[in-house]
CSV table of C-alpha atoms and ligand atoms in Angstrom, one decimal:
chain,number,residue,atom,x,y,z
T,1,MET,CA,27.8,46.5,175.9
T,2,THR,CA,29.3,49.2,177.9
T,3,PRO,CA,27.7,50.4,181.2
T,4,LEU,CA,28.1,54.0,180.0
T,5,ARG,CA,26.4,53.6,176.7
T,6,ARG,CA,23.4,55.7,177.7
T,7,GLN,CA,22.8,59.0,179.5
T,8,PRO,CA,21.0,58.5,182.8
T,9,ALA,CA,17.4,58.5,181.6
T,10,ARG,CA,16.1,60.9,184.2
T,11,ARG,CA,18.3,63.6,183.0
T,12,ARG,CA,16.8,63.6,179.5
T,13,THR,CA,13.3,64.9,178.7
T,14,ALA,CA,11.5,64.2,175.5
T,15,VAL,CA,8.8,66.5,174.3
T,16,LEU,CA,6.7,64.5,171.9
T,17,ARG,CA,5.1,66.4,169.1
T,18,PRO,CA,5.1,65.3,165.5
T,19,GLY,CA,8.5,66.2,164.2
T,20,ALA,CA,9.5,67.6,167.5
T,21,VAL,CA,13.2,68.1,168.5
T,22,LEU,CA,14.0,66.0,171.5
T,23,ALA,CA,14.9,68.7,173.9
T,24,THR,CA,17.1,68.2,176.9
T,25,VAL,CA,15.7,70.4,179.7
T,26,PRO,CA,15.9,70.1,183.4
T,27,VAL,CA,13.2,67.8,184.8
T,28,ALA,CA,11.6,70.5,187.0
T,29,LEU,CA,11.2,72.8,184.0
T,30,ALA,CA,9.8,70.0,181.9
T,31,ALA,CA,7.2,69.2,184.6
T,32,LEU,CA,6.2,72.8,184.6
T,33,VAL,CA,5.8,72.8,180.9
T,34,GLY,CA,3.8,69.6,181.1
T,35,ALA,CA,1.5,71.1,183.8
T,36,THR,CA,0.8,74.2,181.9
T,37,GLY,CA,1.1,73.4,178.2
T,38,PRO,CA,-1.2,71.3,176.0
T,39,THR,CA,1.5,68.8,175.0
T,40,ALA,CA,2.1,65.7,177.2
T,41,VAL,CA,5.6,65.8,178.4
T,42,GLY,CA,7.3,62.7,179.4
T,43,THR,CA,10.7,61.3,180.3
T,44,ALA,CA,12.2,57.9,179.3
T,45,GLY,CA,11.8,55.1,181.8
T,46,ALA,CA,15.1,53.9,183.4
T,47,SER,CA,16.8,51.0,181.8
T,48,GLY,CA,17.1,49.2,185.1
T,49,ALA,CA,15.2,48.7,188.3
T,50,GLY,CA,18.1,50.2,190.3
T,51,ASP,CA,19.5,46.9,191.6
T,52,PRO,CA,23.3,47.2,191.8
T,53,TYR,CA,23.9,43.5,191.4
T,54,PHE,CA,22.0,43.4,188.1
T,55,PRO,CA,21.8,47.0,187.0
T,56,LEU,CA,19.9,46.3,183.7
T,57,SER,CA,17.4,43.9,185.2
T,58,GLY,CA,13.9,45.4,185.3
T,59,ASN,CA,13.1,48.8,184.1
T,60,GLY,CA,11.7,52.1,185.4
T,61,GLY,CA,8.6,54.1,184.6
T,62,TYR,CA,5.9,51.4,184.6
T,63,HIS,CA,4.5,48.4,186.4
T,64,VAL,CA,3.3,45.3,184.5
T,65,ARG,CA,0.0,44.2,185.8
T,66,HIS,CA,-0.5,41.2,183.6
T,67,TYR,CA,1.5,39.2,181.0
T,68,ASP,CA,-0.4,37.4,178.3
T,69,LEU,CA,2.1,35.2,176.5
T,70,THR,CA,1.2,33.1,173.5
T,71,LEU,CA,4.1,30.8,172.6
T,72,GLY,CA,4.8,28.0,170.2
T,73,TYR,CA,7.9,25.8,170.6
T,74,ASP,CA,9.3,23.1,168.4
T,75,PRO,CA,11.8,21.0,170.3
T,76,SER,CA,13.4,19.6,167.2
T,77,SER,CA,14.3,22.9,165.6
T,78,ARG,CA,14.5,24.7,169.0
T,79,HIS,CA,12.5,27.5,167.5
T,80,LEU,CA,10.3,29.6,169.8
T,81,GLU,CA,7.6,31.8,168.3
T,82,GLY,CA,6.0,34.4,170.7
T,83,ARG,CA,3.5,37.1,171.1
T,84,ALA,CA,3.6,38.9,174.5
T,85,SER,CA,0.8,41.3,175.4
T,86,LEU,CA,1.5,43.2,178.6
T,87,ALA,CA,-1.0,45.2,180.5
T,88,ALA,CA,1.0,47.9,182.2
T,89,ARG,CA,0.6,51.1,184.2
T,90,ALA,CA,2.8,54.1,183.8
T,91,THR,CA,4.4,55.4,187.0
T,92,GLN,CA,5.6,58.6,185.4
T,93,ASN,CA,4.8,60.5,182.2
T,94,LEU,CA,6.5,58.0,179.9
T,95,SER,CA,7.9,59.1,176.6
T,96,ARG,CA,9.9,55.9,176.1
T,97,PHE,CA,10.4,52.7,178.1
T,98,ASP,CA,12.5,49.5,178.0
T,99,LEU,CA,11.6,45.8,178.3
T,100,ASP,CA,14.3,43.2,179.0
T,101,LEU,CA,14.8,40.7,176.2
T,102,THR,CA,17.9,38.9,174.9
T,103,GLY,CA,18.3,37.2,171.6
T,104,MET,CA,15.2,36.5,169.6
T,105,LYS,CA,14.1,38.7,166.6
T,106,VAL,CA,11.5,41.3,167.3
T,107,THR,CA,9.1,41.7,164.4
T,108,GLY,CA,6.7,44.3,165.8
T,109,VAL,CA,5.7,46.3,168.8
T,110,THR,CA,2.5,48.1,169.4
T,111,VAL,CA,1.4,50.3,172.2
T,112,ASP,CA,-2.4,50.5,172.7
T,113,GLY,CA,-2.8,49.0,169.3
T,114,THR,CA,-0.7,51.6,167.5
T,115,ARG,CA,2.6,50.6,166.0
T,116,ALA,CA,5.5,51.8,168.1
T,117,ALA,CA,9.1,52.5,167.3
T,118,PHE,CA,11.6,50.1,168.8
T,119,ARG,CA,15.3,49.3,168.9
T,120,ARG,CA,17.5,46.7,170.6
T,121,ASP,CA,20.3,47.7,172.9
T,122,GLY,CA,21.9,44.8,174.6
T,123,GLN,CA,19.3,43.3,176.9
T,124,GLU,CA,17.0,46.3,176.5
T,125,LEU,CA,14.2,46.4,174.0
T,126,VAL,CA,13.6,50.2,173.8
T,127,VAL,CA,10.1,51.1,172.9
T,128,THR,CA,9.0,54.6,171.8
T,129,PRO,CA,5.3,54.9,171.6
T,130,GLY,CA,3.7,57.5,169.2
T,131,ARG,CA,2.6,59.6,172.2
T,132,THR,CA,3.6,59.9,175.8
T,133,VAL,CA,1.7,57.7,178.2
T,134,GLY,CA,0.5,59.8,181.2
T,135,ALA,CA,1.5,58.9,184.7
T,136,GLY,CA,-1.0,56.6,186.3
T,137,HIS,CA,-2.4,55.5,182.9
T,138,ASP,CA,-2.9,51.9,181.8
T,139,PHE,CA,-1.5,50.9,178.5
T,140,ARG,CA,-1.0,47.7,176.5
T,141,VAL,CA,2.3,46.7,174.9
T,142,THR,CA,2.3,43.9,172.4
T,143,VAL,CA,5.6,42.4,171.1
T,144,THR,CA,5.8,39.8,168.4
T,145,TYR,CA,9.1,37.9,168.3
T,146,GLY,CA,10.7,34.6,167.4
T,147,GLY,CA,14.0,32.8,167.2
T,148,THR,CA,16.1,30.3,169.0
T,149,PRO,CA,16.2,31.3,172.7
T,150,LYS,CA,19.6,31.0,174.4
T,151,PRO,CA,20.1,30.8,178.1
T,152,VAL,CA,22.1,33.5,179.9
T,153,THR,CA,25.2,32.7,181.8
T,154,ASP,CA,25.0,34.1,185.3
T,155,PRO,CA,27.9,35.8,187.1
T,156,ASP,CA,28.4,32.5,189.0
T,157,GLY,CA,28.7,30.6,185.8
T,158,SER,CA,25.3,28.8,185.9
T,159,ALA,CA,22.9,28.8,183.0
T,160,ASP,CA,19.5,30.4,183.4
T,161,GLY,CA,16.5,31.0,181.2
T,162,TRP,CA,15.2,28.9,178.3
T,163,ILE,CA,17.5,25.8,178.5
T,164,PRO,CA,16.9,23.3,175.7
T,165,THR,CA,16.7,19.6,176.7
T,166,ASP,CA,16.6,16.4,174.6
T,167,ASP,CA,12.8,16.5,174.6
T,168,GLY,CA,11.9,20.1,175.1
T,169,ALA,CA,13.1,22.9,177.4
T,170,PHE,CA,13.9,23.4,181.1
T,171,VAL,CA,12.7,27.0,181.7
T,172,ALA,CA,14.0,28.7,184.8
T,173,GLY,CA,14.6,32.4,185.3
T,174,GLU,CA,16.5,33.1,188.5
T,175,PRO,CA,17.9,35.7,188.6
T,176,GLN,CA,18.0,36.9,185.0
T,177,GLY,CA,16.6,34.3,182.6
T,178,ALA,CA,13.0,35.5,182.0
T,179,MET,CA,14.3,37.8,179.3
T,180,THR,CA,15.5,34.9,177.3
T,181,TRP,CA,11.9,33.8,176.4
T,182,PHE,CA,9.7,36.8,176.9
T,183,PRO,CA,10.0,40.6,177.0
T,184,ALA,CA,9.8,41.4,180.7
T,185,ASN,CA,10.1,43.9,183.4
T,186,SER,CA,12.5,41.4,184.9
T,187,HIS,CA,13.1,42.3,188.5
T,188,PRO,CA,11.3,40.8,191.5
T,189,LYS,CA,10.3,44.4,192.5
T,190,ASP,CA,7.6,44.1,189.8
T,191,LYS,CA,5.1,41.3,190.2
T,192,SER,CA,2.3,40.4,187.8
T,193,SER,CA,-0.3,37.9,187.0
T,194,TYR,CA,0.2,35.6,183.9
T,195,ASP,CA,-1.7,33.9,181.2
T,196,ILE,CA,0.6,31.5,179.3
T,197,THR,CA,-0.7,29.7,176.2
T,198,ILE,CA,1.8,27.4,174.7
T,199,THR,CA,1.6,25.1,171.7
T,200,VAL,CA,4.0,22.1,171.4
T,201,PRO,CA,4.1,18.9,169.2
T,202,GLN,CA,1.4,16.4,170.2
T,203,GLY,CA,2.7,14.1,172.9
T,204,ARG,CA,4.8,16.8,174.6
T,205,THR,CA,3.5,18.7,177.6
T,206,ALA,CA,4.1,22.3,178.4
T,207,VAL,CA,3.8,23.3,182.1
T,208,ALA,CA,3.5,26.7,183.6
T,209,GLY,CA,2.4,28.0,187.1
T,210,GLY,CA,-1.1,28.2,188.4
T,211,GLU,CA,-4.1,26.5,186.9
T,212,LEU,CA,-4.5,24.6,183.6
T,213,LEU,CA,-7.5,26.3,182.0
T,214,GLY,CA,-7.6,24.2,178.9
T,215,GLN,CA,-5.7,21.8,176.7
T,216,HIS,CA,-6.6,20.9,173.1
T,217,THR,CA,-5.0,19.0,170.3
T,218,ALA,CA,-5.3,19.8,166.6
T,219,HIS,CA,-3.2,19.0,163.5
T,220,GLY,CA,-0.6,17.2,165.6
T,221,ARG,CA,0.0,20.0,168.0
T,222,THR,CA,-1.3,20.5,171.6
T,223,THR,CA,-2.0,23.9,173.2
T,224,PHE,CA,-1.9,24.4,176.9
T,225,HIS,CA,-3.5,27.4,178.5
T,226,TRP,CA,-2.2,28.2,182.0
T,227,ARG,CA,-3.2,31.1,184.3
T,228,GLU,CA,-1.5,32.3,187.5
T,229,THR,CA,-3.7,35.0,189.1
T,230,GLN,CA,-1.4,35.7,192.1
T,231,PRO,CA,1.4,38.3,191.8
T,232,THR,CA,4.4,36.6,190.4
T,233,ALA,CA,8.0,37.8,189.8
T,234,ALA,CA,9.2,37.3,186.2
T,235,TYR,CA,11.9,34.9,187.3
T,236,LEU,CA,9.3,32.6,188.9
T,237,ALA,CA,7.4,32.1,185.6
T,238,THR,CA,8.1,28.9,183.6
T,239,ALA,CA,6.9,27.2,180.4
T,240,THR,CA,8.8,24.0,180.7
T,241,VAL,CA,8.3,21.5,177.8
T,242,GLY,CA,9.0,17.8,177.7
T,243,ASN,CA,7.7,14.3,177.6
T,244,PHE,CA,5.9,14.2,180.9
T,245,GLN,CA,3.7,11.8,182.9
T,246,VAL,CA,1.0,14.0,184.4
T,247,GLU,CA,-0.8,13.5,187.6
T,248,ARG,CA,-3.6,15.7,189.0
T,249,TYR,CA,-5.5,15.7,192.2
T,250,THR,CA,-6.9,18.0,194.9
T,251,THR,CA,-5.5,17.9,198.4
T,252,ARG,CA,-7.6,17.7,201.6
T,253,ASP,CA,-6.9,21.4,202.0
T,254,GLY,CA,-8.4,22.1,198.5
T,255,ILE,CA,-5.1,22.8,196.8
T,256,HIS,CA,-5.0,21.8,193.1
T,257,VAL,CA,-1.9,19.7,192.4
T,258,TYR,CA,-0.5,19.2,188.9
T,259,ASN,CA,2.7,17.1,188.7
T,260,ALA,CA,4.6,16.6,185.5
T,261,VAL,CA,7.4,14.0,185.6
T,262,ASP,CA,9.8,12.9,183.0
T,263,PRO,CA,9.4,9.1,182.7
T,264,ARG,CA,13.1,8.6,183.2
T,265,GLU,CA,12.8,10.2,186.7
T,266,ALA,CA,9.4,8.7,187.6
T,267,LYS,CA,10.5,5.8,189.8
T,268,ALA,CA,12.9,7.9,191.9
T,269,ALA,CA,10.4,10.9,192.1
T,270,ALA,CA,7.3,9.0,193.1
T,271,PRO,CA,8.0,8.4,196.8
T,272,VAL,CA,9.1,12.1,197.3
T,273,LEU,CA,6.3,13.7,195.3
T,274,LYS,CA,3.8,11.6,197.2
T,275,GLN,CA,4.8,13.7,200.3
T,276,LEU,CA,4.0,17.1,198.8
T,277,PRO,CA,0.5,17.4,200.4
T,278,SER,CA,1.9,16.5,203.8
T,279,VAL,CA,4.9,18.9,203.4
T,280,LEU,CA,2.6,21.7,202.4
T,281,ALA,CA,0.4,21.0,205.4
T,282,TRP,CA,3.4,20.8,207.7
T,283,GLU,CA,4.8,24.1,206.4
T,284,SER,CA,1.3,25.7,206.7
T,285,LYS,CA,1.3,24.9,210.4
T,286,LEU,CA,4.7,26.5,210.8
T,287,PHE,CA,4.5,29.5,208.3
T,288,GLY,CA,0.8,30.1,208.0
T,289,PRO,CA,-1.7,29.3,205.2
T,290,TYR,CA,-0.2,28.1,201.9
T,291,PRO,CA,-0.2,31.4,199.8
T,292,PHE,CA,-1.6,29.9,196.6
T,293,ARG,CA,-4.5,27.7,195.3
T,294,SER,CA,-2.3,25.6,193.0
T,295,ALA,CA,0.7,23.4,193.6
T,296,GLY,CA,2.7,20.6,192.1
T,297,SER,CA,6.1,19.8,190.7
T,298,ILE,CA,7.8,19.6,187.4
T,299,VAL,CA,10.5,16.9,187.4
T,300,ASP,CA,12.6,17.1,184.3
T,301,HIS,CA,15.6,15.1,183.1
T,302,ALA,CA,18.1,17.9,182.5
T,303,ASN,CA,21.6,18.6,183.6
T,304,VAL,CA,21.1,22.0,184.9
T,305,GLY,CA,22.5,21.6,188.4
T,306,TYR,CA,19.8,23.3,190.4
T,307,ALA,CA,16.1,23.4,191.1
T,308,LEU,CA,13.9,26.5,191.1
T,309,GLU,CA,10.9,27.5,193.2
T,310,THR,CA,8.8,28.4,190.2
T,311,GLN,CA,5.6,29.9,191.6
T,312,THR,CA,3.1,27.2,192.7
T,313,ARG,CA,5.0,24.5,190.8
T,314,PRO,CA,8.7,24.0,191.6
T,315,LEU,CA,11.0,22.8,188.8
T,316,TYR,CA,13.6,20.1,189.4
T,317,ASP,CA,16.3,19.0,186.9
T,318,SER,CA,16.0,15.4,188.2
T,319,ALA,CA,14.0,13.5,190.9
T,320,PRO,CA,14.3,15.6,194.0
T,321,ASP,CA,15.1,14.3,197.5
T,322,ILE,CA,12.8,15.2,200.3
T,323,ASP,CA,15.0,18.1,201.6
T,324,THR,CA,14.9,19.7,198.2
T,325,LEU,CA,11.1,19.3,198.0
T,326,VAL,CA,10.8,20.9,201.4
T,327,HIS,CA,13.2,23.7,200.4
T,328,GLU,CA,11.4,24.6,197.1
T,329,SER,CA,8.0,24.3,198.9
T,330,ALA,CA,9.2,26.7,201.7
T,331,HIS,CA,10.1,29.2,199.0
T,332,GLN,CA,6.4,29.5,198.1
T,333,TRP,CA,6.1,31.5,201.3
T,334,PHE,CA,9.6,33.0,201.4
T,335,GLY,CA,10.6,34.3,198.0
T,336,ASP,CA,7.5,33.7,195.9
T,337,SER,CA,4.7,35.2,198.1
T,338,VAL,CA,7.0,37.5,200.0
T,339,SER,CA,9.5,38.7,197.3
T,340,LEU,CA,12.8,40.5,197.3
T,341,THR,CA,13.1,44.2,196.4
T,342,ALA,CA,16.9,43.8,195.9
T,343,TRP,CA,19.0,40.7,195.2
T,344,LYS,CA,21.3,41.7,198.0
T,345,ASP,CA,18.5,40.5,200.4
T,346,ILE,CA,18.6,37.0,198.9
T,347,TRP,CA,19.2,35.3,202.3
T,348,LEU,CA,15.4,36.1,203.0
T,349,ASN,CA,14.8,33.5,200.3
T,350,GLU,CA,17.6,31.0,200.6
T,351,GLY,CA,18.3,31.2,204.4
T,352,PHE,CA,14.6,30.7,205.1
T,353,ALA,CA,14.2,27.8,202.7
T,354,THR,CA,17.3,26.1,204.1
T,355,TYR,CA,16.1,26.6,207.6
T,356,ALA,CA,12.9,24.9,206.6
T,357,GLU,CA,14.9,21.8,205.7
T,358,TRP,CA,16.6,21.8,209.1
T,359,LEU,CA,13.2,22.1,210.8
T,360,TYR,CA,11.8,19.3,208.7
T,361,GLU,CA,14.7,17.0,209.6
T,362,GLU,CA,14.3,18.0,213.3
T,363,GLN,CA,10.6,17.1,213.3
T,364,HIS,CA,10.9,14.0,211.2
T,365,GLY,CA,13.4,11.9,212.9
T,366,GLY,CA,16.6,13.5,211.6
T,367,ASP,CA,19.2,15.8,213.2
T,368,SER,CA,18.1,18.6,215.4
T,369,ALA,CA,18.5,22.1,213.9
T,370,GLN,CA,21.0,22.7,216.7
T,371,LYS,CA,23.1,19.7,215.6
T,372,THR,CA,23.1,21.0,212.0
T,373,PHE,CA,24.1,24.4,213.2
T,374,ASP,CA,26.9,22.9,215.4
T,375,SER,CA,28.4,20.9,212.6
T,376,LEU,CA,28.4,23.9,210.3
T,377,TYR,CA,29.9,26.1,213.1
T,378,ALA,CA,32.7,23.7,213.5
T,379,ARG,CA,34.0,24.5,210.1
T,380,PRO,CA,37.3,26.4,210.2
T,381,ALA,CA,37.5,30.1,209.6
T,382,SER,CA,39.0,29.5,206.2
T,383,ASP,CA,35.9,27.5,205.0
T,384,GLU,CA,33.8,29.0,202.2
T,385,LEU,CA,30.9,29.2,204.6
T,386,TRP,CA,32.6,32.3,206.1
T,387,ALA,CA,33.7,33.8,202.8
T,388,TYR,CA,31.2,36.7,203.0
T,389,PRO,CA,28.3,37.8,205.1
T,390,PRO,CA,24.9,36.6,203.9
T,391,GLY,CA,23.2,40.0,204.3
T,392,ASP,CA,25.8,41.6,202.0
T,393,PRO,CA,26.9,39.0,199.4
T,394,GLY,CA,28.8,41.8,197.5
T,395,SER,CA,27.8,40.8,194.0
T,396,GLY,CA,25.5,38.8,191.8
T,397,ALA,CA,28.2,36.1,191.6
T,398,ASN,CA,27.6,35.3,195.3
T,399,ILE,CA,23.9,35.2,195.7
T,400,PHE,CA,23.6,31.4,195.5
T,401,GLY,CA,26.7,30.7,197.6
T,402,THR,CA,27.1,28.7,200.8
T,403,PRO,CA,27.1,31.7,203.1
T,404,VAL,CA,23.7,32.8,201.8
T,405,TYR,CA,22.1,29.4,202.3
T,406,ALA,CA,23.8,28.0,205.3
T,407,ARG,CA,24.9,31.1,207.3
T,408,GLY,CA,21.5,32.6,206.4
T,409,ALA,CA,19.8,29.6,208.0
T,410,MET,CA,22.3,29.8,211.0
T,411,THR,CA,21.1,33.4,211.4
T,412,LEU,CA,17.5,32.2,211.8
T,413,HIS,CA,18.7,29.5,214.2
T,414,GLU,CA,20.4,32.2,216.3
T,415,LEU,CA,17.2,34.2,216.3
T,416,ARG,CA,15.2,31.2,217.4
T,417,LYS,CA,17.5,30.6,220.3
T,418,ALA,CA,17.4,34.3,221.3
T,419,VAL,CA,13.6,34.7,221.3
T,420,GLY,CA,12.4,31.1,221.9
T,421,ASP,CA,10.2,28.9,219.7
T,422,ARG,CA,6.9,30.6,220.4
T,423,ASP,CA,8.1,34.0,219.3
T,424,PHE,CA,10.3,32.6,216.6
T,425,PHE,CA,7.3,31.0,214.8
T,426,ARG,CA,5.1,34.0,215.5
T,427,ILE,CA,7.7,36.1,213.7
T,428,LEU,CA,7.8,33.7,210.7
T,429,ARG,CA,4.0,33.7,210.4
T,430,ALA,CA,3.7,37.4,210.8
T,431,TRP,CA,6.4,37.9,208.1
T,432,ALA,CA,4.5,35.7,205.7
T,433,ALA,CA,1.2,37.2,206.5
T,434,ASP,CA,2.2,40.9,206.5
T,435,HIS,CA,4.0,40.8,203.2
T,436,ARG,CA,1.9,38.1,201.5
T,437,GLY,CA,1.7,38.7,197.7
T,438,GLY,CA,4.2,41.6,198.1
T,439,HIS,CA,7.7,42.4,199.1
T,440,GLY,CA,10.0,42.5,202.2
T,441,THR,CA,13.4,43.8,203.0
T,442,THR,CA,16.1,42.6,205.5
T,443,ALA,CA,15.5,45.8,207.5
T,444,GLN,CA,11.8,45.1,207.7
T,445,PHE,CA,12.5,41.6,208.9
T,446,VAL,CA,14.9,42.8,211.6
T,447,ARG,CA,12.4,45.4,212.8
T,448,LEU,CA,9.5,42.8,212.9
T,449,ALA,CA,11.6,40.4,214.9
T,450,GLY,CA,12.5,43.1,217.4
T,451,GLN,CA,8.9,44.3,217.7
T,452,LEU,CA,7.3,40.9,218.2
T,453,SER,CA,9.9,39.6,220.6
T,454,GLY,CA,10.4,42.8,222.5
T,455,LYS,CA,14.2,42.0,222.4
T,456,HIS,CA,17.2,43.9,221.2
T,457,LEU,CA,18.3,41.9,218.3
T,458,ASP,CA,20.3,44.4,216.3
T,459,GLY,CA,23.6,43.0,217.6
T,460,LEU,CA,22.6,39.4,216.7
T,461,PHE,CA,21.6,40.4,213.1
T,462,HIS,CA,24.6,42.6,212.7
T,463,THR,CA,26.9,39.8,213.7
T,464,TRP,CA,25.3,37.0,211.7
T,465,LEU,CA,24.2,38.9,208.6
T,466,PHE,CA,26.7,41.7,208.1
T,467,THR,CA,30.0,40.9,209.8
T,468,LYS,CA,32.8,39.5,207.7
T,469,GLY,CA,34.5,36.2,208.8
T,470,LYS,CA,33.4,33.6,211.2
T,471,PRO,CA,31.3,35.1,214.0
T,472,ASN,CA,32.2,34.5,217.6
T,473,ARG,CA,29.7,32.5,219.6
T,474,ALA,CA,27.4,34.8,221.7
D,1,LIG,N1,16.5,29.5,194.1
D,1,LIG,C1,17.1,28.2,193.7
D,1,LIG,C2,17.1,27.3,194.9
D,1,LIG,O1,17.6,27.6,195.9
D,1,LIG,C3,18.4,28.4,193.1
D,1,LIG,C4,18.5,29.0,191.8
D,1,LIG,C5,19.9,29.1,191.3
D,1,LIG,N2,20.0,29.7,190.0
D,1,LIG,C6,21.1,29.9,189.4
D,1,LIG,N3,21.0,30.6,188.3
D,1,LIG,N4,22.2,29.5,189.8
D,1,LIG,O2,16.5,26.3,194.9
D,2,ZN,ZN1,16.4,28.0,197.4
């Protein structure tokens, strides 16, 4: 795979007529032809969403409104069978578009029920419909595929995607892994609702986000139908499979909880999971109303090395401790409901979720946030904590590093000290409310903090988010 393997899409224009020559003409001229001539003129959607850290993640030219995934997984053969039906809307006259998908064999693609041409090019599934989709038009893409999914290795060396376990699969997608198990517009810029219907051998449980609409067993196989109606980034979808003990209840606040716990983790997990309703209630007081109707946890027994804030239902690779539960729960506000537009802004997820842990400790008999800050600040200038600034991690290899989590949280602590508790929590609540179900950027957060507090905070943010090396104390 070479980064130069394709011409920039926007410089090419395809005029789609039966047997037409694919003419390369300047875009302005093509648009003129399209406006005046009878033939729909389109251009190819970009092969990426424009994120410099992961240039091929996501795609241009369309938005996915809804994913309808029908999956079958056999843990013993590790074979995944899939049909993905995507309800999308073109954001340009679209002659051709990409989906992200790695591995797997694609057996057919249709667009609006008509067979479409497709080819594979690295992680891009390139689809050419029979006719151009007009800008603003809704269209449906259906992809049938199957094979043995393989996780991707991230720039930091961690595995991500469909990760087989001894009894099923641990399915996590941050930042790139969604494309290992379904064809996706895999960048947090694009958020969608999901229906996931997954069939597994009887006795295994398949867990996704949102509500369980139905479950039925026939011929030794059980099918689970999950629906998440709230906008979800592809990396926050899951379809984790295993032997799980299931617990369901509704909290006092009317949140539907579904917990799935590997029996080998059950004893250690129980006292922590029991606290989920009180953690969500405590976070709701601090951050504003819980953004979703469903909640819960998936506690697997897998050696993955991280947990993930899968939307409504975080995924743990072993029994979590309370700090991790608080962290993944805080992500429901910061990361899941309010999503990134670029991976560079990752501190908006990880710094916030880490600061939620500090606040939890402070208010539940542990160290004060100030004490946590001080012990981190005491680390020498050579410590990895100061290796790069959290607002500008530099590359995809650094997005889950200590500076993003810890110095990101230190930034929020500095903000809190500068504006006082009252304004600090007003800022957090306004952030969650104003961008609920959507997106936010670092620049927008900095602006909001300044507006709500009436203080000049640019220096503070510049120092803590963007300056190399250990900042001097203010
Ligand atoms: N967002 C997750 C957390 O902080 C971490 C995900 C790490 N993913 C990875 N591929 N290393 O809980
Ligand atoms: Zn996190």
